[in-house]
Amino acid sequence: SQKIEQNSEALNIQEGKTATLTCNYTNYSPAYLQWYRQDPGRGPVFLLLIRENEKEKRKERLKVTFDTTLKQSLFHITASQPADSATYLCALKASGSSNTGKLIFGQGTTLQVKP
Amino acid sequence: EPEVTQTPSHQVTQMGQEVILRCVPISNHLYFYWYRQILGQKVEFLVSFYNNEISEKSEIFDDQFSVERPDGSNFTLKIRSTKLEDSAMYFCASSGAGNYGYTFGSGTRLTVV
């Protein structure tokens, strides 16, 4: 069956360290994968998009990698700050689907950065 | 920064009643979506809308659901006869042409009692 999975356990790290979050998928052929931040009671906020032919994308303190052989994306936040504490969602758009933009979301990983 | 605006932020309705959730997407976006998130669960796709028609819908989006873009700015989701299991946060989103991120609204929390 098709699955997109993130580590459901919360990730607790110390301020200044690098946070690494994992997104694994099975039985999908992704066109691209997106990462979003979600704060409690709020809508997802877009962070980064990486296409299936790209290995790495960066934006300020954020970095995303995409390994289609391992069927995995890693999301890194360097020099983490308490303000980075939130739930991070990965979302996949399958290739071969119509250009409707339907995203399939993982369940999210909650990151807590301690001062 | 342009925003997607959703109203109301909270809606409580009795089972069997009709509700309309409203959204104003970003003005130059072409694709519009509704997603929902039941408390503690994943964000789930409901429907996408492009060129004034539904382009894709999920199995959740049955005959009780409908969408409309009645004018050039609003995008609505109607649930005709609400059930308890429709209680969730409903998010509207929009995107432009090309593979870019989506802009989500802050959501409408629907509670069916």
PDB file of C-alpha atoms in Angstrom:
ATOM      1  CA  SER A   1       0.000   0.000   0.000  1.00  0.00           C
ATOM      2  CA  GLN A   2       1.045   3.621  -0.435  1.00  0.00           C
ATOM      3  CA  LYS A   3       2.448   5.337   2.634  1.00  0.00           C
ATOM      4  CA  ILE A   4       4.186   8.540   3.572  1.00  0.00           C
ATOM      5  CA  GLU A   5       5.633   8.416   7.061  1.00  0.00           C
ATOM      6  CA  GLN A   6       7.330  10.788   9.415  1.00  0.00           C
ATOM      7  CA  ASN A   7       8.725  10.059  12.829  1.00  0.00           C
ATOM      8  CA  SER A   8       5.719  10.436  15.069  1.00  0.00           C
ATOM      9  CA  GLU A   9       7.827  10.865  18.190  1.00  0.00           C
ATOM     10  CA  ALA A  10       8.614  14.442  19.142  1.00  0.00           C
ATOM     11  CA  LEU A  11      12.161  15.592  18.545  1.00  0.00           C
ATOM     12  CA  ASN A  12      13.726  17.525  21.439  1.00  0.00           C
ATOM     13  CA  ILE A  13      16.992  19.336  20.838  1.00  0.00           C
ATOM     14  CA  GLN A  14      19.078  22.055  22.427  1.00  0.00           C
ATOM     15  CA  GLU A  15      19.172  25.539  20.969  1.00  0.00           C
ATOM     16  CA  GLY A  16      22.018  25.972  18.488  1.00  0.00           C
ATOM     17  CA  LYS A  17      22.048  22.314  17.405  1.00  0.00           C
ATOM     18  CA  THR A  18      20.932  20.962  14.030  1.00  0.00           C
ATOM     19  CA  ALA A  19      17.522  19.328  13.877  1.00  0.00           C
ATOM     20  CA  THR A  20      17.054  16.546  11.314  1.00  0.00           C
ATOM     21  CA  LEU A  21      13.583  15.301  10.430  1.00  0.00           C
ATOM     22  CA  THR A  22      12.839  12.311   8.232  1.00  0.00           C
ATOM     23  CA  CYS A  23      10.137  11.613   5.662  1.00  0.00           C
ATOM     24  CA  ASN A  24       9.876   8.155   4.089  1.00  0.00           C
ATOM     25  CA  TYR A  25       7.492   7.070   1.381  1.00  0.00           C
ATOM     26  CA  THR A  26       6.557   3.758  -0.196  1.00  0.00           C
ATOM     27  CA  ASN A  27       4.822   2.894  -3.446  1.00  0.00           C
ATOM     28  CA  TYR A  28       4.814   6.454  -4.707  1.00  0.00           C
ATOM     29  CA  SER A  29       6.665   7.954  -7.608  1.00  0.00           C
ATOM     30  CA  PRO A  30       6.909  11.582  -6.512  1.00  0.00           C
ATOM     31  CA  ALA A  31       7.060  14.528  -8.858  1.00  0.00           C
ATOM     32  CA  TYR A  32       8.144  16.662  -5.941  1.00  0.00           C
ATOM     33  CA  LEU A  33       8.085  16.846  -2.194  1.00  0.00           C
ATOM     34  CA  GLN A  34       7.313  19.866  -0.034  1.00  0.00           C
ATOM     35  CA  TRP A  35       7.985  20.707   3.596  1.00  0.00           C
ATOM     36  CA  TYR A  36       5.617  22.801   5.682  1.00  0.00           C
ATOM     37  CA  ARG A  37       5.610  24.199   9.186  1.00  0.00           C
ATOM     38  CA  GLN A  38       2.402  24.014  11.221  1.00  0.00           C
ATOM     39  CA  ASP A  39       1.807  25.790  14.513  1.00  0.00           C
ATOM     40  CA  PRO A  40      -1.049  24.680  16.811  1.00  0.00           C
ATOM     41  CA  GLY A  41      -4.447  25.706  15.453  1.00  0.00           C
ATOM     42  CA  ARG A  42      -2.942  27.234  12.317  1.00  0.00           C
ATOM     43  CA  GLY A  43      -2.642  26.286   8.661  1.00  0.00           C
ATOM     44  CA  PRO A  44       0.522  24.804   7.182  1.00  0.00           C
ATOM     45  CA  VAL A  45       3.139  27.326   6.032  1.00  0.00           C
ATOM     46  CA  PHE A  46       5.229  26.424   2.989  1.00  0.00           C
ATOM     47  CA  LEU A  47       8.971  26.169   3.550  1.00  0.00           C
ATOM     48  CA  LEU A  48      10.726  24.335   0.708  1.00  0.00           C
ATOM     49  CA  LEU A  49      10.005  22.294  -2.404  1.00  0.00           C
ATOM     50  CA  ILE A  50      12.380  19.732  -3.904  1.00  0.00           C
ATOM     51  CA  ARG A  51      11.823  18.015  -7.238  1.00  0.00           C
ATOM     52  CA  GLU A  52      12.479  14.343  -7.940  1.00  0.00           C
ATOM     53  CA  ASN A  53      15.550  15.167 -10.034  1.00  0.00           C
ATOM     54  CA  GLU A  54      17.089  17.368  -7.325  1.00  0.00           C
ATOM     55  CA  LYS A  55      19.333  16.134  -4.521  1.00  0.00           C
ATOM     56  CA  GLU A  56      19.401  19.142  -2.216  1.00  0.00           C
ATOM     57  CA  LYS A  57      17.757  22.513  -1.666  1.00  0.00           C
ATOM     58  CA  ARG A  58      18.677  25.259   0.782  1.00  0.00           C
ATOM     59  CA  LYS A  59      16.982  28.321   2.137  1.00  0.00           C
ATOM     60  CA  GLU A  60      18.683  30.274   4.895  1.00  0.00           C
ATOM     61  CA  ARG A  61      19.029  27.834   7.857  1.00  0.00           C
ATOM     62  CA  LEU A  62      16.925  25.174   6.149  1.00  0.00           C
ATOM     63  CA  LYS A  63      18.149  22.316   3.979  1.00  0.00           C
ATOM     64  CA  VAL A  64      16.196  19.534   2.305  1.00  0.00           C
ATOM     65  CA  THR A  65      17.641  16.427   0.680  1.00  0.00           C
ATOM     66  CA  PHE A  66      15.821  13.944  -1.519  1.00  0.00           C
ATOM     67  CA  ASP A  67      16.978  10.390  -2.178  1.00  0.00           C
ATOM     68  CA  THR A  68      14.637   8.610  -4.588  1.00  0.00           C
ATOM     69  CA  THR A  69      16.608   5.374  -4.221  1.00  0.00           C
ATOM     70  CA  LEU A  70      16.093   5.301  -0.461  1.00  0.00           C
ATOM     71  CA  LYS A  71      12.631   6.878  -0.934  1.00  0.00           C
ATOM     72  CA  GLN A  72      13.460   9.408   1.728  1.00  0.00           C
ATOM     73  CA  SER A  73      13.692  13.139   2.298  1.00  0.00           C
ATOM     74  CA  LEU A  74      15.604  14.719   5.154  1.00  0.00           C
ATOM     75  CA  PHE A  75      14.834  18.186   6.482  1.00  0.00           C
ATOM     76  CA  HIS A  76      17.526  20.003   8.437  1.00  0.00           C
ATOM     77  CA  ILE A  77      17.339  23.153  10.534  1.00  0.00           C
ATOM     78  CA  THR A  78      20.790  24.416  11.454  1.00  0.00           C
ATOM     79  CA  ALA A  79      21.512  26.678  14.444  1.00  0.00           C
ATOM     80  CA  SER A  80      18.047  25.892  15.771  1.00  0.00           C
ATOM     81  CA  GLN A  81      16.173  28.430  17.898  1.00  0.00           C
ATOM     82  CA  PRO A  82      13.240  28.071  20.303  1.00  0.00           C
ATOM     83  CA  ALA A  83      11.133  29.903  17.689  1.00  0.00           C
ATOM     84  CA  ASP A  84      11.654  26.900  15.391  1.00  0.00           C
ATOM     85  CA  SER A  85       9.510  24.792  17.744  1.00  0.00           C
ATOM     86  CA  ALA A  86       6.526  23.581  15.690  1.00  0.00           C
ATOM     87  CA  THR A  87       5.217  20.570  13.798  1.00  0.00           C
ATOM     88  CA  TYR A  88       6.879  19.972  10.433  1.00  0.00           C
ATOM     89  CA  LEU A  89       4.945  18.246   7.666  1.00  0.00           C
ATOM     90  CA  CYS A  90       6.204  16.637   4.513  1.00  0.00           C
ATOM     91  CA  ALA A  91       3.853  16.475   1.558  1.00  0.00           C
ATOM     92  CA  LEU A  92       4.262  14.621  -1.700  1.00  0.00           C
ATOM     93  CA  LYS A  93       2.813  15.149  -5.130  1.00  0.00           C
ATOM     94  CA  ALA A  94       2.765  11.959  -7.161  1.00  0.00           C
ATOM     95  CA  SER A  95       4.053  12.039 -10.718  1.00  0.00           C
ATOM     96  CA  GLY A  96       1.737  10.834 -13.421  1.00  0.00           C
ATOM     97  CA  SER A  97      -1.248  12.341 -11.699  1.00  0.00           C
ATOM     98  CA  SER A  98      -3.107  15.143 -13.380  1.00  0.00           C
ATOM     99  CA  ASN A  99      -1.779  18.620 -12.812  1.00  0.00           C
ATOM    100  CA  THR A 100      -4.221  19.192  -9.997  1.00  0.00           C
ATOM    101  CA  GLY A 101      -1.658  19.656  -7.296  1.00  0.00           C
ATOM    102  CA  LYS A 102      -3.102  17.108  -4.892  1.00  0.00           C
ATOM    103  CA  LEU A 103      -0.681  16.751  -1.988  1.00  0.00           C
ATOM    104  CA  ILE A 104      -0.414  13.708   0.265  1.00  0.00           C
ATOM    105  CA  PHE A 105       0.750  14.677   3.736  1.00  0.00           C
ATOM    106  CA  GLY A 106       2.706  12.821   6.372  1.00  0.00           C
ATOM    107  CA  GLN A 107       1.494  12.954   9.939  1.00  0.00           C
ATOM    108  CA  GLY A 108       4.158  15.478  10.946  1.00  0.00           C
ATOM    109  CA  THR A 109       7.007  15.532  13.445  1.00  0.00           C
ATOM    110  CA  THR A 110       6.883  17.926  16.395  1.00  0.00           C
ATOM    111  CA  LEU A 111      10.153  19.699  17.084  1.00  0.00           C
ATOM    112  CA  GLN A 112      10.873  21.259  20.474  1.00  0.00           C
ATOM    113  CA  VAL A 113      13.973  23.432  20.738  1.00  0.00           C
ATOM    114  CA  LYS A 114      15.027  24.084  24.309  1.00  0.00           C
ATOM    115  CA  PRO A 115      16.886  27.280  25.271  1.00  0.00           C
TER     116      PRO A 115
ATOM    117  CA  GLU B   1       2.752  39.067   1.967  1.00  0.00           C
ATOM    118  CA  PRO B   2      -0.493  37.902   0.275  1.00  0.00           C
ATOM    119  CA  GLU B   3      -2.730  35.712   2.410  1.00  0.00           C
ATOM    120  CA  VAL B   4      -5.535  33.225   1.989  1.00  0.00           C
ATOM    121  CA  THR B   5      -8.424  34.371   4.169  1.00  0.00           C
ATOM    122  CA  GLN B   6     -10.967  31.962   5.642  1.00  0.00           C
ATOM    123  CA  THR B   7     -14.220  32.715   7.422  1.00  0.00           C
ATOM    124  CA  PRO B   8     -15.542  31.925   9.919  1.00  0.00           C
ATOM    125  CA  SER B   9     -12.653  30.847  12.120  1.00  0.00           C
ATOM    126  CA  HIS B  10     -15.015  28.673  14.186  1.00  0.00           C
ATOM    127  CA  GLN B  11     -18.372  27.159  13.304  1.00  0.00           C
ATOM    128  CA  VAL B  12     -20.575  25.055  15.519  1.00  0.00           C
ATOM    129  CA  THR B  13     -23.514  23.375  13.828  1.00  0.00           C
ATOM    130  CA  GLN B  14     -26.093  20.751  14.597  1.00  0.00           C
ATOM    131  CA  MET B  15     -25.934  17.390  12.889  1.00  0.00           C
ATOM    132  CA  GLY B  16     -27.899  17.427   9.656  1.00  0.00           C
ATOM    133  CA  GLN B  17     -27.527  21.154   9.100  1.00  0.00           C
ATOM    134  CA  GLU B  18     -25.865  22.709   6.069  1.00  0.00           C
ATOM    135  CA  VAL B  19     -22.686  24.745   6.445  1.00  0.00           C
ATOM    136  CA  ILE B  20     -20.788  26.932   4.040  1.00  0.00           C
ATOM    137  CA  LEU B  21     -17.122  27.618   4.622  1.00  0.00           C
ATOM    138  CA  ARG B  22     -15.690  30.609   2.837  1.00  0.00           C
ATOM    139  CA  CYS B  23     -12.274  31.401   1.468  1.00  0.00           C
ATOM    140  CA  VAL B  24     -10.641  34.228  -0.414  1.00  0.00           C
ATOM    141  CA  PRO B  25      -7.602  32.792  -2.237  1.00  0.00           C
ATOM    142  CA  ILE B  26      -4.641  34.834  -3.421  1.00  0.00           C
ATOM    143  CA  SER B  27      -5.836  36.905  -6.344  1.00  0.00           C
ATOM    144  CA  ASN B  28      -3.415  35.798  -9.055  1.00  0.00           C
ATOM    145  CA  HIS B  29      -3.452  32.104  -8.126  1.00  0.00           C
ATOM    146  CA  LEU B  30      -5.058  29.626 -10.493  1.00  0.00           C
ATOM    147  CA  TYR B  31      -5.518  26.484  -8.412  1.00  0.00           C
ATOM    148  CA  PHE B  32      -7.709  26.227  -5.348  1.00  0.00           C
ATOM    149  CA  TYR B  33      -8.009  23.454  -2.799  1.00  0.00           C
ATOM    150  CA  TRP B  34      -9.803  22.296   0.281  1.00  0.00           C
ATOM    151  CA  TYR B  35      -8.065  20.083   2.809  1.00  0.00           C
ATOM    152  CA  ARG B  36      -9.179  18.999   6.227  1.00  0.00           C
ATOM    153  CA  GLN B  37      -7.460  17.863   9.404  1.00  0.00           C
ATOM    154  CA  ILE B  38      -9.254  15.886  12.060  1.00  0.00           C
ATOM    155  CA  LEU B  39      -7.772  16.607  15.477  1.00  0.00           C
ATOM    156  CA  GLY B  40      -4.484  14.766  15.904  1.00  0.00           C
ATOM    157  CA  GLN B  41      -4.532  13.335  12.386  1.00  0.00           C
ATOM    158  CA  LYS B  42      -2.960  14.052   9.022  1.00  0.00           C
ATOM    159  CA  VAL B  43      -3.930  16.860   6.690  1.00  0.00           C
ATOM    160  CA  GLU B  44      -6.169  15.197   4.080  1.00  0.00           C
ATOM    161  CA  PHE B  45      -6.949  16.299   0.537  1.00  0.00           C
ATOM    162  CA  LEU B  46     -10.612  16.919  -0.277  1.00  0.00           C
ATOM    163  CA  VAL B  47     -10.822  18.636  -3.644  1.00  0.00           C
ATOM    164  CA  SER B  48      -8.948  20.736  -6.184  1.00  0.00           C
ATOM    165  CA  PHE B  49     -10.514  23.343  -8.450  1.00  0.00           C
ATOM    166  CA  TYR B  50      -9.123  24.835 -11.613  1.00  0.00           C
ATOM    167  CA  ASN B  51     -10.624  26.779 -14.484  1.00  0.00           C
ATOM    168  CA  ASN B  52     -14.013  26.906 -12.765  1.00  0.00           C
ATOM    169  CA  GLU B  53     -14.395  23.195 -12.325  1.00  0.00           C
ATOM    170  CA  ILE B  54     -13.354  20.376 -10.012  1.00  0.00           C
ATOM    171  CA  SER B  55     -10.133  18.838 -11.299  1.00  0.00           C
ATOM    172  CA  GLU B  56      -9.773  16.112  -8.684  1.00  0.00           C
ATOM    173  CA  LYS B  57     -11.583  14.960  -5.550  1.00  0.00           C
ATOM    174  CA  SER B  58     -10.921  12.404  -2.874  1.00  0.00           C
ATOM    175  CA  GLU B  59     -13.198   9.623  -1.685  1.00  0.00           C
ATOM    176  CA  ILE B  60     -14.059  11.810   1.314  1.00  0.00           C
ATOM    177  CA  PHE B  61     -15.610  14.371  -1.033  1.00  0.00           C
ATOM    178  CA  ASP B  62     -18.942  12.613  -1.558  1.00  0.00           C
ATOM    179  CA  ASP B  63     -22.307  13.984  -2.680  1.00  0.00           C
ATOM    180  CA  GLN B  64     -22.700  15.870   0.588  1.00  0.00           C
ATOM    181  CA  PHE B  65     -19.849  18.182  -0.394  1.00  0.00           C
ATOM    182  CA  SER B  66     -19.745  20.819  -3.104  1.00  0.00           C
ATOM    183  CA  VAL B  67     -17.496  23.715  -4.044  1.00  0.00           C
ATOM    184  CA  GLU B  68     -18.153  26.949  -5.829  1.00  0.00           C
ATOM    185  CA  ARG B  69     -16.335  29.991  -7.020  1.00  0.00           C
ATOM    186  CA  PRO B  70     -19.333  32.291  -7.258  1.00  0.00           C
ATOM    187  CA  ASP B  71     -17.350  35.374  -8.248  1.00  0.00           C
ATOM    188  CA  GLY B  72     -13.773  36.267  -9.055  1.00  0.00           C
ATOM    189  CA  SER B  73     -12.596  36.223  -5.473  1.00  0.00           C
ATOM    190  CA  ASN B  74     -14.497  33.797  -3.213  1.00  0.00           C
ATOM    191  CA  PHE B  75     -14.177  30.024  -3.053  1.00  0.00           C
ATOM    192  CA  THR B  76     -16.663  28.123  -0.912  1.00  0.00           C
ATOM    193  CA  LEU B  77     -17.079  24.625   0.470  1.00  0.00           C
ATOM    194  CA  LYS B  78     -20.605  23.500   1.273  1.00  0.00           C
ATOM    195  CA  ILE B  79     -21.511  20.488   3.370  1.00  0.00           C
ATOM    196  CA  ARG B  80     -25.194  19.764   2.855  1.00  0.00           C
ATOM    197  CA  SER B  81     -26.063  17.590   5.800  1.00  0.00           C
ATOM    198  CA  THR B  82     -23.314  17.563   8.383  1.00  0.00           C
ATOM    199  CA  LYS B  83     -22.356  14.463  10.333  1.00  0.00           C
ATOM    200  CA  LEU B  84     -20.462  14.182  13.603  1.00  0.00           C
ATOM    201  CA  GLU B  85     -17.454  12.833  11.731  1.00  0.00           C
ATOM    202  CA  ASP B  86     -17.263  16.027   9.658  1.00  0.00           C
ATOM    203  CA  SER B  87     -15.884  17.799  12.739  1.00  0.00           C
ATOM    204  CA  ALA B  88     -12.400  18.927  11.735  1.00  0.00           C
ATOM    205  CA  MET B  89     -10.275  21.889  10.784  1.00  0.00           C
ATOM    206  CA  TYR B  90     -10.918  22.790   7.149  1.00  0.00           C
ATOM    207  CA  PHE B  91      -8.138  24.521   5.251  1.00  0.00           C
ATOM    208  CA  CYS B  92      -8.428  26.381   1.982  1.00  0.00           C
ATOM    209  CA  ALA B  93      -5.264  26.698  -0.097  1.00  0.00           C
ATOM    210  CA  SER B  94      -4.257  28.214  -3.404  1.00  0.00           C
ATOM    211  CA  SER B  95      -1.278  27.985  -5.709  1.00  0.00           C
ATOM    212  CA  GLY B  96      -0.008  29.594  -8.874  1.00  0.00           C
ATOM    213  CA  ALA B  97       1.086  27.998 -12.134  1.00  0.00           C
ATOM    214  CA  GLY B  98       4.153  25.793 -11.915  1.00  0.00           C
ATOM    215  CA  ASN B  99       5.524  23.729  -9.082  1.00  0.00           C
ATOM    216  CA  TYR B 100       5.506  26.101  -6.157  1.00  0.00           C
ATOM    217  CA  GLY B 101       4.388  25.841  -2.607  1.00  0.00           C
ATOM    218  CA  TYR B 102       0.807  26.301  -1.608  1.00  0.00           C
ATOM    219  CA  THR B 103      -0.541  29.088   0.528  1.00  0.00           C
ATOM    220  CA  PHE B 104      -2.912  27.820   3.179  1.00  0.00           C
ATOM    221  CA  GLY B 105      -5.438  29.816   5.130  1.00  0.00           C
ATOM    222  CA  SER B 106      -5.665  29.687   8.915  1.00  0.00           C
ATOM    223  CA  GLY B 107      -8.598  27.309   8.730  1.00  0.00           C
ATOM    224  CA  THR B 108     -12.181  27.016   9.911  1.00  0.00           C
ATOM    225  CA  ARG B 109     -12.716  24.790  12.917  1.00  0.00           C
ATOM    226  CA  LEU B 110     -16.017  23.000  12.311  1.00  0.00           C
ATOM    227  CA  THR B 111     -17.691  21.305  15.251  1.00  0.00           C
ATOM    228  CA  VAL B 112     -20.774  19.208  14.564  1.00  0.00           C
ATOM    229  CA  VAL B 113     -22.892  18.489  17.659  1.00  0.00           C
TER     230      VAL B 113
END
